[in-house]
């Protein structure tokens, strides 16, 4: 899996790492039980601080996407992905609501917004690049 970081982005590096690893799992590029690089190796490979990778891995571990084995290291959770919970749905609504509001303010129709969402869903599922 290739990690692409945007150092000019307003999105923190650890968040970019979290989102890209989740997207890698969603697309099937990363399989359940597959080993991820150690914190030290990933930090060296992508040229960021150890603490940045550690923070991303901590969030992924807390959310149930990865496990840290003493013998195997960091792996994609072999038992499956986290369930759809009320907390996740609330978080998703909080994050989507301002995006929808901005789209409406800019004159985007519900159909146009739905088409964008459909295309992005397919792109993530198929592992296509963002742009």
mmCIF file of N, CA and C in Angstrom:
data_model
loop_
_atom_site.group_PDB
_atom_site.id
_atom_site.type_symbol
_atom_site.label_atom_id
_atom_site.label_comp_id
_atom_site.label_asym_id
_atom_site.label_seq_id
_atom_site.Cartn_x
_atom_site.Cartn_y
_atom_site.Cartn_z
ATOM 1 N N UNK A 1 0.843 -1.172 0.000
ATOM 2 C CA UNK A 1 0.000 0.000 0.000
ATOM 3 C C UNK A 1 0.891 1.239 0.000
ATOM 4 N N UNK A 2 0.517 2.171 -0.824
ATOM 5 C CA UNK A 2 1.294 3.403 -0.924
ATOM 6 C C UNK A 2 0.584 4.502 -0.139
ATOM 7 N N UNK A 3 1.303 5.074 0.812
ATOM 8 C CA UNK A 3 0.786 6.178 1.613
ATOM 9 C C UNK A 3 1.176 7.477 0.922
ATOM 10 N N UNK A 4 0.175 8.325 0.683
ATOM 11 C CA UNK A 4 0.444 9.623 0.066
ATOM 12 C C UNK A 4 0.022 10.718 1.029
ATOM 13 N N UNK A 5 0.984 11.455 1.513
ATOM 14 C CA UNK A 5 0.693 12.520 2.467
ATOM 15 C C UNK A 5 0.746 13.870 1.776
ATOM 16 N N UNK A 6 -0.157 14.746 2.175
ATOM 17 C CA UNK A 6 -0.164 16.118 1.684
ATOM 18 C C UNK A 6 0.325 17.003 2.825
ATOM 19 N N UNK A 7 1.591 17.375 2.743
ATOM 20 C CA UNK A 7 2.194 18.163 3.817
ATOM 21 C C UNK A 7 1.619 19.581 3.887
ATOM 22 N N UNK A 8 0.910 20.026 2.834
ATOM 23 C CA UNK A 8 0.319 21.369 2.820
ATOM 24 C C UNK A 8 -1.138 21.343 3.298
ATOM 25 N N UNK A 9 -1.669 20.153 3.534
ATOM 26 C CA UNK A 9 -3.067 20.013 3.918
ATOM 27 C C UNK A 9 -3.327 20.562 5.311
ATOM 28 N N UNK A 10 -4.564 21.031 5.508
ATOM 29 C CA UNK A 10 -4.977 21.458 6.843
ATOM 30 C C UNK A 10 -5.250 20.242 7.736
ATOM 31 N N UNK A 11 -5.430 19.081 7.102
ATOM 32 C CA UNK A 11 -5.685 17.843 7.840
ATOM 33 C C UNK A 11 -4.373 17.340 8.432
ATOM 34 N N UNK A 12 -4.329 17.105 9.753
ATOM 35 C CA UNK A 12 -3.081 16.632 10.372
ATOM 36 C C UNK A 12 -2.581 15.334 9.732
ATOM 37 N N UNK A 13 -1.272 15.160 9.761
ATOM 38 C CA UNK A 13 -0.647 13.983 9.151
ATOM 39 C C UNK A 13 -1.194 12.690 9.759
ATOM 40 N N UNK A 14 -1.368 12.658 11.089
ATOM 41 C CA UNK A 14 -1.857 11.419 11.694
ATOM 42 C C UNK A 14 -3.258 11.082 11.197
ATOM 43 N N UNK A 15 -4.086 12.105 10.957
ATOM 44 C CA UNK A 15 -5.432 11.854 10.426
ATOM 45 C C UNK A 15 -5.358 11.330 8.994
ATOM 46 N N UNK A 16 -4.440 11.884 8.204
ATOM 47 C CA UNK A 16 -4.268 11.382 6.842
ATOM 48 C C UNK A 16 -3.861 9.919 6.864
ATOM 49 N N UNK A 17 -2.982 9.562 7.794
ATOM 50 C CA UNK A 17 -2.568 8.156 7.923
ATOM 51 C C UNK A 17 -3.753 7.271 8.309
ATOM 52 N N UNK A 18 -4.521 7.710 9.288
ATOM 53 C CA UNK A 18 -5.686 6.938 9.734
ATOM 54 C C UNK A 18 -6.636 6.711 8.559
ATOM 55 N N UNK A 19 -6.980 7.790 7.852
ATOM 56 C CA UNK A 19 -7.942 7.673 6.743
ATOM 57 C C UNK A 19 -7.409 6.778 5.631
ATOM 58 N N UNK A 20 -6.112 6.877 5.324
ATOM 59 C CA UNK A 20 -5.566 6.064 4.227
ATOM 60 C C UNK A 20 -5.499 4.596 4.604
ATOM 61 N N UNK A 21 -5.189 4.303 5.844
ATOM 62 C CA UNK A 21 -5.158 2.890 6.261
ATOM 63 C C UNK A 21 -6.575 2.321 6.256
ATOM 64 N N UNK A 22 -7.550 3.081 6.741
ATOM 65 C CA UNK A 22 -8.944 2.614 6.698
ATOM 66 C C UNK A 22 -9.388 2.420 5.247
ATOM 67 N N UNK A 23 -9.000 3.354 4.374
ATOM 68 C CA UNK A 23 -9.360 3.229 2.959
ATOM 69 C C UNK A 23 -8.688 1.999 2.345
ATOM 70 N N UNK A 24 -7.466 1.718 2.746
ATOM 71 C CA UNK A 24 -6.778 0.513 2.263
ATOM 72 C C UNK A 24 -7.501 -0.753 2.682
ATOM 73 N N UNK A 25 -8.041 -0.755 3.892
ATOM 74 C CA UNK A 25 -8.816 -1.909 4.372
ATOM 75 C C UNK A 25 -10.134 -1.989 3.597
ATOM 76 N N UNK A 26 -10.801 -0.844 3.421
ATOM 77 C CA UNK A 26 -12.098 -0.817 2.734
ATOM 78 C C UNK A 26 -11.983 -1.296 1.294
ATOM 79 N N UNK A 27 -10.879 -0.971 0.656
ATOM 80 C CA UNK A 27 -10.701 -1.350 -0.754
ATOM 81 C C UNK A 27 -10.227 -2.796 -0.903
ATOM 82 N N UNK A 28 -9.805 -3.398 0.190
ATOM 83 C CA UNK A 28 -9.282 -4.765 0.115
ATOM 84 C C UNK A 28 -7.790 -4.810 -0.138
ATOM 85 N N UNK A 29 -7.177 -3.628 -0.273
ATOM 86 C CA UNK A 29 -5.732 -3.581 -0.476
ATOM 87 C C UNK A 29 -5.001 -4.117 0.751
ATOM 88 N N UNK A 30 -5.567 -3.859 1.918
ATOM 89 C CA UNK A 30 -5.061 -4.429 3.169
ATOM 90 C C UNK A 30 -6.062 -5.480 3.625
ATOM 91 N N UNK A 31 -5.591 -6.672 3.869
ATOM 92 C CA UNK A 31 -6.449 -7.783 4.251
ATOM 93 C C UNK A 31 -6.457 -7.977 5.768
ATOM 94 N N UNK A 32 -7.534 -8.590 6.265
ATOM 95 C CA UNK A 32 -7.607 -8.910 7.684
ATOM 96 C C UNK A 32 -6.404 -9.770 8.066
ATOM 97 N N UNK A 33 -5.758 -9.420 9.161
ATOM 98 C CA UNK A 33 -4.608 -10.166 9.632
ATOM 99 C C UNK A 33 -3.286 -9.773 8.979
ATOM 100 N N UNK A 34 -3.344 -8.908 7.974
ATOM 101 C CA UNK A 34 -2.120 -8.495 7.281
ATOM 102 C C UNK A 34 -1.268 -7.592 8.185
ATOM 103 N N UNK A 35 0.013 -7.819 8.155
ATOM 104 C CA UNK A 35 0.939 -7.033 8.972
ATOM 105 C C UNK A 35 1.137 -5.643 8.384
ATOM 106 N N UNK A 36 1.197 -4.670 9.262
ATOM 107 C CA UNK A 36 1.532 -3.299 8.871
ATOM 108 C C UNK A 36 2.957 -3.036 9.340
ATOM 109 N N UNK A 37 3.619 -2.055 8.735
ATOM 110 C CA UNK A 37 4.973 -1.735 9.183
ATOM 111 C C UNK A 37 4.969 -1.291 10.650
ATOM 112 N N UNK A 38 6.081 -1.503 11.307
ATOM 113 C CA UNK A 38 6.206 -1.014 12.680
ATOM 114 C C UNK A 38 6.144 0.511 12.665
ATOM 115 N N UNK A 39 5.896 1.086 13.811
ATOM 116 C CA UNK A 39 5.849 2.546 13.927
ATOM 117 C C UNK A 39 7.151 3.141 13.398
ATOM 118 N N UNK A 40 8.248 2.575 13.831
ATOM 119 C CA UNK A 40 9.566 3.095 13.445
ATOM 120 C C UNK A 40 9.783 2.991 11.932
ATOM 121 N N UNK A 41 9.452 1.828 11.353
ATOM 122 C CA UNK A 41 9.664 1.638 9.914
ATOM 123 C C UNK A 41 8.768 2.538 9.069
ATOM 124 N N UNK A 42 7.486 2.630 9.457
ATOM 125 C CA UNK A 42 6.575 3.476 8.681
ATOM 126 C C UNK A 42 6.999 4.942 8.776
ATOM 127 N N UNK A 43 7.367 5.370 9.969
ATOM 128 C CA UNK A 43 7.818 6.762 10.134
ATOM 129 C C UNK A 43 9.025 7.050 9.256
ATOM 130 N N UNK A 44 9.953 6.101 9.220
ATOM 131 C CA UNK A 44 11.151 6.294 8.388
ATOM 132 C C UNK A 44 10.790 6.279 6.902
ATOM 133 N N UNK A 45 9.897 5.368 6.506
ATOM 134 C CA UNK A 45 9.520 5.251 5.088
ATOM 135 C C UNK A 45 8.835 6.499 4.557
ATOM 136 N N UNK A 46 7.954 7.092 5.364
ATOM 137 C CA UNK A 46 7.201 8.249 4.859
ATOM 138 C C UNK A 46 7.773 9.581 5.346
ATOM 139 N N UNK A 47 8.823 9.523 6.154
ATOM 140 C CA UNK A 47 9.520 10.738 6.554
ATOM 141 C C UNK A 47 8.772 11.601 7.549
ATOM 142 N N UNK A 48 8.123 10.951 8.517
ATOM 143 C CA UNK A 48 7.442 11.722 9.560
ATOM 144 C C UNK A 48 7.947 11.271 10.928
ATOM 145 N N UNK A 49 7.573 12.016 11.938
ATOM 146 C CA UNK A 49 7.974 11.728 13.306
ATOM 147 C C UNK A 49 7.334 10.425 13.798
ATOM 148 N N UNK A 50 8.065 9.700 14.645
ATOM 149 C CA UNK A 50 7.548 8.465 15.241
ATOM 150 C C UNK A 50 6.218 8.683 15.954
ATOM 151 N N UNK A 51 6.101 9.809 16.645
ATOM 152 C CA UNK A 51 4.899 10.083 17.432
ATOM 153 C C UNK A 51 3.666 10.269 16.545
ATOM 154 N N UNK A 52 3.888 10.747 15.320
ATOM 155 C CA UNK A 52 2.772 10.921 14.389
ATOM 156 C C UNK A 52 2.195 9.566 14.001
ATOM 157 N N UNK A 53 3.067 8.627 13.663
ATOM 158 C CA UNK A 53 2.616 7.277 13.303
ATOM 159 C C UNK A 53 2.014 6.593 14.528
ATOM 160 N N UNK A 54 2.658 6.769 15.664
ATOM 161 C CA UNK A 54 2.144 6.165 16.896
ATOM 162 C C UNK A 54 0.738 6.668 17.216
ATOM 163 N N UNK A 55 0.495 7.954 17.014
ATOM 164 C CA UNK A 55 -0.833 8.514 17.266
ATOM 165 C C UNK A 55 -1.861 7.910 16.315
ATOM 166 N N UNK A 56 -1.489 7.775 15.043
ATOM 167 C CA UNK A 56 -2.403 7.168 14.059
ATOM 168 C C UNK A 56 -2.706 5.722 14.433
ATOM 169 N N UNK A 57 -1.692 4.958 14.777
ATOM 170 C CA UNK A 57 -1.896 3.558 15.164
ATOM 171 C C UNK A 57 -2.735 3.453 16.438
ATOM 172 N N UNK A 58 -2.531 4.363 17.372
ATOM 173 C CA UNK A 58 -3.321 4.342 18.612
ATOM 174 C C UNK A 58 -4.797 4.551 18.308
ATOM 175 N N UNK A 59 -5.102 5.500 17.431
ATOM 176 C CA UNK A 59 -6.504 5.760 17.058
ATOM 177 C C UNK A 59 -7.091 4.536 16.347
ATOM 178 N N UNK A 60 -6.325 3.959 15.417
ATOM 179 C CA UNK A 60 -6.811 2.780 14.689
ATOM 180 C C UNK A 60 -7.031 1.598 15.633
ATOM 181 N N UNK A 61 -6.166 1.468 16.632
ATOM 182 C CA UNK A 61 -6.310 0.389 17.613
ATOM 183 C C UNK A 61 -7.545 0.623 18.483
ATOM 184 N N UNK A 62 -7.725 1.848 18.960
ATOM 185 C CA UNK A 62 -8.886 2.172 19.800
ATOM 186 C C UNK A 62 -10.202 1.950 19.050
ATOM 187 N N UNK A 63 -10.185 2.233 17.745
ATOM 188 C CA UNK A 63 -11.403 2.081 16.947
ATOM 189 C C UNK A 63 -11.604 0.647 16.463
ATOM 190 N N UNK A 64 -10.629 -0.233 16.687
ATOM 191 C CA UNK A 64 -10.782 -1.644 16.358
ATOM 192 C C UNK A 64 -10.327 -2.054 14.967
ATOM 193 N N UNK A 65 -9.616 -1.182 14.258
ATOM 194 C CA UNK A 65 -9.156 -1.520 12.905
ATOM 195 C C UNK A 65 -7.870 -2.343 12.913
ATOM 196 N N UNK A 66 -7.044 -2.143 13.921
ATOM 197 C CA UNK A 66 -5.779 -2.876 13.995
ATOM 198 C C UNK A 66 -5.599 -3.467 15.389
ATOM 199 N N UNK A 67 -4.716 -4.429 15.471
ATOM 200 C CA UNK A 67 -4.312 -5.008 16.755
ATOM 201 C C UNK A 67 -2.801 -4.937 16.832
ATOM 202 N N UNK A 68 -2.301 -4.868 18.043
ATOM 203 C CA UNK A 68 -0.858 -4.894 18.244
ATOM 204 C C UNK A 68 -0.533 -6.185 18.980
ATOM 205 N N UNK A 69 0.162 -7.096 18.271
ATOM 206 C CA UNK A 69 0.591 -8.364 18.853
ATOM 207 C C UNK A 69 2.030 -8.227 19.314
ATOM 208 N N UNK A 70 2.331 -8.860 20.416
ATOM 209 C CA UNK A 70 3.723 -8.819 20.879
ATOM 210 C C UNK A 70 4.644 -9.543 19.924
ATOM 211 N N UNK A 71 4.139 -10.627 19.322
ATOM 212 C CA UNK A 71 4.983 -11.415 18.419
ATOM 213 C C UNK A 71 4.857 -10.991 16.963
ATOM 214 N N UNK A 72 3.623 -10.682 16.521
ATOM 215 C CA UNK A 72 3.386 -10.381 15.107
ATOM 216 C C UNK A 72 3.524 -8.896 14.778
ATOM 217 N N UNK A 73 3.532 -8.052 15.779
ATOM 218 C CA UNK A 73 3.583 -6.617 15.531
ATOM 219 C C UNK A 73 2.203 -6.054 15.269
ATOM 220 N N UNK A 74 2.127 -5.051 14.420
ATOM 221 C CA UNK A 74 0.863 -4.388 14.118
ATOM 222 C C UNK A 74 0.207 -5.107 12.946
ATOM 223 N N UNK A 75 -1.057 -5.525 13.134
ATOM 224 C CA UNK A 75 -1.784 -6.211 12.058
ATOM 225 C C UNK A 75 -3.188 -5.624 11.926
ATOM 226 N N UNK A 76 -3.724 -5.742 10.705
ATOM 227 C CA UNK A 76 -5.130 -5.400 10.500
ATOM 228 C C UNK A 76 -5.932 -6.403 11.320
ATOM 229 N N UNK A 77 -6.919 -5.930 12.061
ATOM 230 C CA UNK A 77 -7.671 -6.788 12.987
ATOM 231 C C UNK A 77 -8.148 -8.061 12.280
ATOM 232 N N UNK A 78 -7.604 -9.227 12.654
ATOM 233 C CA UNK A 78 -7.967 -10.470 11.967
ATOM 234 C C UNK A 78 -9.389 -10.926 12.269
ATOM 235 N N UNK A 79 -9.999 -10.376 13.310
ATOM 236 C CA UNK A 79 -11.351 -10.775 13.695
ATOM 237 C C UNK A 79 -12.432 -9.987 12.966
ATOM 238 N N UNK A 80 -12.033 -9.056 12.114
ATOM 239 C CA UNK A 80 -13.013 -8.271 11.368
ATOM 240 C C UNK A 80 -12.985 -6.808 11.770
ATOM 241 N N UNK A 81 -13.838 -6.056 11.112
ATOM 242 C CA UNK A 81 -13.881 -4.614 11.328
ATOM 243 C C UNK A 81 -14.900 -4.249 12.403
ATOM 244 N N UNK A 82 -14.753 -3.034 12.947
ATOM 245 C CA UNK A 82 -15.692 -2.598 13.978
ATOM 246 C C UNK A 82 -17.117 -2.549 13.426
ATOM 247 N N UNK A 83 -18.082 -2.781 14.292
ATOM 248 C CA UNK A 83 -19.487 -2.767 13.896
ATOM 249 C C UNK A 83 -19.998 -1.343 13.702
ATOM 250 N N UNK A 84 -21.119 -1.257 12.997
ATOM 251 C CA UNK A 84 -21.811 0.016 12.837
ATOM 252 C C UNK A 84 -22.534 0.321 14.145
ATOM 253 N N UNK A 85 -22.108 1.369 14.823
ATOM 254 C CA UNK A 85 -22.680 1.704 16.128
ATOM 255 C C UNK A 85 -23.386 3.056 16.078
ATOM 256 N N UNK A 86 -24.180 3.329 17.100
ATOM 257 C CA UNK A 86 -24.848 4.628 17.189
ATOM 258 C C UNK A 86 -23.824 5.761 17.267
ATOM 259 N N UNK A 87 -22.741 5.536 18.005
ATOM 260 C CA UNK A 87 -21.699 6.568 18.104
ATOM 261 C C UNK A 87 -21.101 6.874 16.739
ATOM 262 N N UNK A 88 -20.845 5.810 15.943
ATOM 263 C CA UNK A 88 -20.302 6.037 14.607
ATOM 264 C C UNK A 88 -21.287 6.817 13.752
ATOM 265 N N UNK A 89 -22.569 6.437 13.810
ATOM 266 C CA UNK A 89 -23.577 7.137 13.000
ATOM 267 C C UNK A 89 -23.690 8.604 13.404
ATOM 268 N N UNK A 90 -23.601 8.878 14.703
ATOM 269 C CA UNK A 90 -23.648 10.266 15.167
ATOM 270 C C UNK A 90 -22.435 11.047 14.673
ATOM 271 N N UNK A 91 -21.267 10.417 14.756
ATOM 272 C CA UNK A 91 -20.034 11.060 14.273
ATOM 273 C C UNK A 91 -20.138 11.328 12.778
ATOM 274 N N UNK A 92 -20.646 10.348 12.034
ATOM 275 C CA UNK A 92 -20.782 10.494 10.587
ATOM 276 C C UNK A 92 -21.725 11.655 10.250
ATOM 277 N N UNK A 93 -22.842 11.759 10.962
ATOM 278 C CA UNK A 93 -23.791 12.843 10.714
ATOM 279 C C UNK A 93 -23.170 14.201 11.035
ATOM 280 N N UNK A 94 -22.415 14.259 12.136
ATOM 281 C CA UNK A 94 -21.731 15.518 12.509
ATOM 282 C C UNK A 94 -20.780 15.974 11.415
ATOM 283 N N UNK A 95 -20.076 15.012 10.815
ATOM 284 C CA UNK A 95 -19.074 15.360 9.803
ATOM 285 C C UNK A 95 -19.703 15.648 8.438
ATOM 286 N N UNK A 96 -20.794 14.958 8.114
ATOM 287 C CA UNK A 96 -21.420 15.149 6.800
ATOM 288 C C UNK A 96 -22.312 16.394 6.738
ATOM 289 N N UNK A 97 -22.943 16.743 7.849
ATOM 290 C CA UNK A 97 -23.912 17.841 7.854
ATOM 291 C C UNK A 97 -23.337 19.155 7.303
ATOM 292 N N UNK A 98 -22.159 19.593 7.762
ATOM 293 C CA UNK A 98 -21.640 20.853 7.200
ATOM 294 C C UNK A 98 -21.257 20.734 5.722
ATOM 295 N N UNK A 99 -20.863 19.558 5.294
ATOM 296 C CA UNK A 99 -20.536 19.351 3.875
ATOM 297 C C UNK A 99 -21.803 19.469 3.035
ATOM 298 N N UNK A 100 -22.882 18.886 3.523
ATOM 299 C CA UNK A 100 -24.162 18.967 2.802
ATOM 300 C C UNK A 100 -24.658 20.411 2.783
ATOM 301 N N UNK A 101 -24.540 21.089 3.920
ATOM 302 C CA UNK A 101 -24.983 22.483 3.992
ATOM 303 C C UNK A 101 -24.204 23.350 3.009
ATOM 304 N N UNK A 102 -22.906 23.161 2.926
ATOM 305 C CA UNK A 102 -22.088 23.946 1.999
ATOM 306 C C UNK A 102 -22.462 23.635 0.551
ATOM 307 N N UNK A 103 -22.729 22.357 0.261
ATOM 308 C CA UNK A 103 -23.134 21.979 -1.101
ATOM 309 C C UNK A 103 -24.445 22.663 -1.473
ATOM 310 N N UNK A 104 -25.390 22.720 -0.532
ATOM 311 C CA UNK A 104 -26.682 23.377 -0.794
ATOM 312 C C UNK A 104 -26.467 24.869 -1.032
ATOM 313 N N UNK A 105 -25.642 25.493 -0.186
ATOM 314 C CA UNK A 105 -25.361 26.925 -0.346
ATOM 315 C C UNK A 105 -24.727 27.241 -1.697
ATOM 316 N N UNK A 106 -23.955 26.294 -2.216
ATOM 317 C CA UNK A 106 -23.274 26.517 -3.492
ATOM 318 C C UNK A 106 -24.113 26.077 -4.695
ATOM 319 N N UNK A 107 -25.358 25.695 -4.423
ATOM 320 C CA UNK A 107 -26.281 25.405 -5.509
ATOM 321 C C UNK A 107 -26.285 23.972 -6.005
ATOM 322 N N UNK A 108 -25.682 23.072 -5.254
ATOM 323 C CA UNK A 108 -25.640 21.679 -5.673
ATOM 324 C C UNK A 108 -26.980 21.015 -5.358
ATOM 325 N N UNK A 109 -27.489 20.261 -6.312
ATOM 326 C CA UNK A 109 -28.752 19.556 -6.067
ATOM 327 C C UNK A 109 -28.495 18.276 -5.284
ATOM 328 N N UNK A 110 -29.579 17.738 -4.734
ATOM 329 C CA UNK A 110 -29.482 16.482 -3.993
ATOM 330 C C UNK A 110 -28.978 15.367 -4.915
ATOM 331 N N UNK A 111 -29.432 15.393 -6.155
ATOM 332 C CA UNK A 111 -29.022 14.366 -7.111
ATOM 333 C C UNK A 111 -27.527 14.490 -7.429
ATOM 334 N N UNK A 112 -27.051 15.711 -7.606
ATOM 335 C CA UNK A 112 -25.621 15.910 -7.886
ATOM 336 C C UNK A 112 -24.770 15.450 -6.700
ATOM 337 N N UNK A 113 -25.215 15.797 -5.497
ATOM 338 C CA UNK A 113 -24.483 15.381 -4.302
ATOM 339 C C UNK A 113 -24.502 13.853 -4.157
ATOM 340 N N UNK A 114 -25.651 13.249 -4.423
ATOM 341 C CA UNK A 114 -25.758 11.793 -4.353
ATOM 342 C C UNK A 114 -24.855 11.127 -5.391
ATOM 343 N N UNK A 115 -24.757 11.737 -6.575
ATOM 344 C CA UNK A 115 -23.894 11.182 -7.625
ATOM 345 C C UNK A 115 -22.429 11.226 -7.189
ATOM 346 N N UNK A 116 -22.035 12.321 -6.548
ATOM 347 C CA UNK A 116 -20.654 12.437 -6.045
ATOM 348 C C UNK A 116 -20.405 11.366 -4.988
ATOM 349 N N UNK A 117 -21.354 11.197 -4.074
ATOM 350 C CA UNK A 117 -21.220 10.197 -3.016
ATOM 351 C C UNK A 117 -21.145 8.785 -3.604
ATOM 352 N N UNK A 118 -22.012 8.501 -4.576
ATOM 353 C CA UNK A 118 -21.993 7.184 -5.230
ATOM 354 C C UNK A 118 -20.632 6.920 -5.882
ATOM 355 N N UNK A 119 -20.105 7.928 -6.583
ATOM 356 C CA UNK A 119 -18.819 7.763 -7.268
ATOM 357 C C UNK A 119 -17.690 7.541 -6.266
ATOM 358 N N UNK A 120 -17.696 8.306 -5.180
ATOM 359 C CA UNK A 120 -16.649 8.157 -4.169
ATOM 360 C C UNK A 120 -16.734 6.785 -3.486
ATOM 361 N N UNK A 121 -17.939 6.325 -3.212
ATOM 362 C CA UNK A 121 -18.124 4.998 -2.602
ATOM 363 C C UNK A 121 -17.514 3.933 -3.508
ATOM 364 N N UNK A 122 -17.849 4.021 -4.807
ATOM 365 C CA UNK A 122 -17.315 3.040 -5.762
ATOM 366 C C UNK A 122 -15.796 3.128 -5.863
ATOM 367 N N UNK A 123 -15.270 4.342 -5.878
ATOM 368 C CA UNK A 123 -13.813 4.529 -5.968
ATOM 369 C C UNK A 123 -13.100 3.905 -4.773
ATOM 370 N N UNK A 124 -13.621 4.137 -3.572
ATOM 371 C CA UNK A 124 -12.997 3.572 -2.368
ATOM 372 C C UNK A 124 -13.089 2.055 -2.403
ATOM 373 N N UNK A 125 -14.269 1.551 -2.727
ATOM 374 C CA UNK A 125 -14.489 0.099 -2.741
ATOM 375 C C UNK A 125 -13.573 -0.583 -3.760
ATOM 376 N N UNK A 126 -13.348 0.075 -4.895
ATOM 377 C CA UNK A 126 -12.523 -0.507 -5.955
ATOM 378 C C UNK A 126 -11.041 -0.173 -5.795
ATOM 379 N N UNK A 127 -10.713 0.694 -4.818
ATOM 380 C CA UNK A 127 -9.318 1.030 -4.590
ATOM 381 C C UNK A 127 -8.750 2.020 -5.583
ATOM 382 N N UNK A 128 -9.640 2.803 -6.219
ATOM 383 C CA UNK A 128 -9.154 3.827 -7.144
ATOM 384 C C UNK A 128 -8.615 5.017 -6.372
ATOM 385 N N UNK A 129 -7.698 5.708 -6.994
ATOM 386 C CA UNK A 129 -7.111 6.885 -6.357
ATOM 387 C C UNK A 129 -8.140 7.970 -6.150
ATOM 388 N N UNK A 130 -7.814 8.881 -5.254
ATOM 389 C CA UNK A 130 -8.719 9.961 -4.901
ATOM 390 C C UNK A 130 -8.971 10.912 -6.056
ATOM 391 N N UNK A 131 -7.986 11.113 -6.876
ATOM 392 C CA UNK A 131 -8.133 12.126 -7.935
ATOM 393 C C UNK A 131 -7.887 11.535 -9.282
#
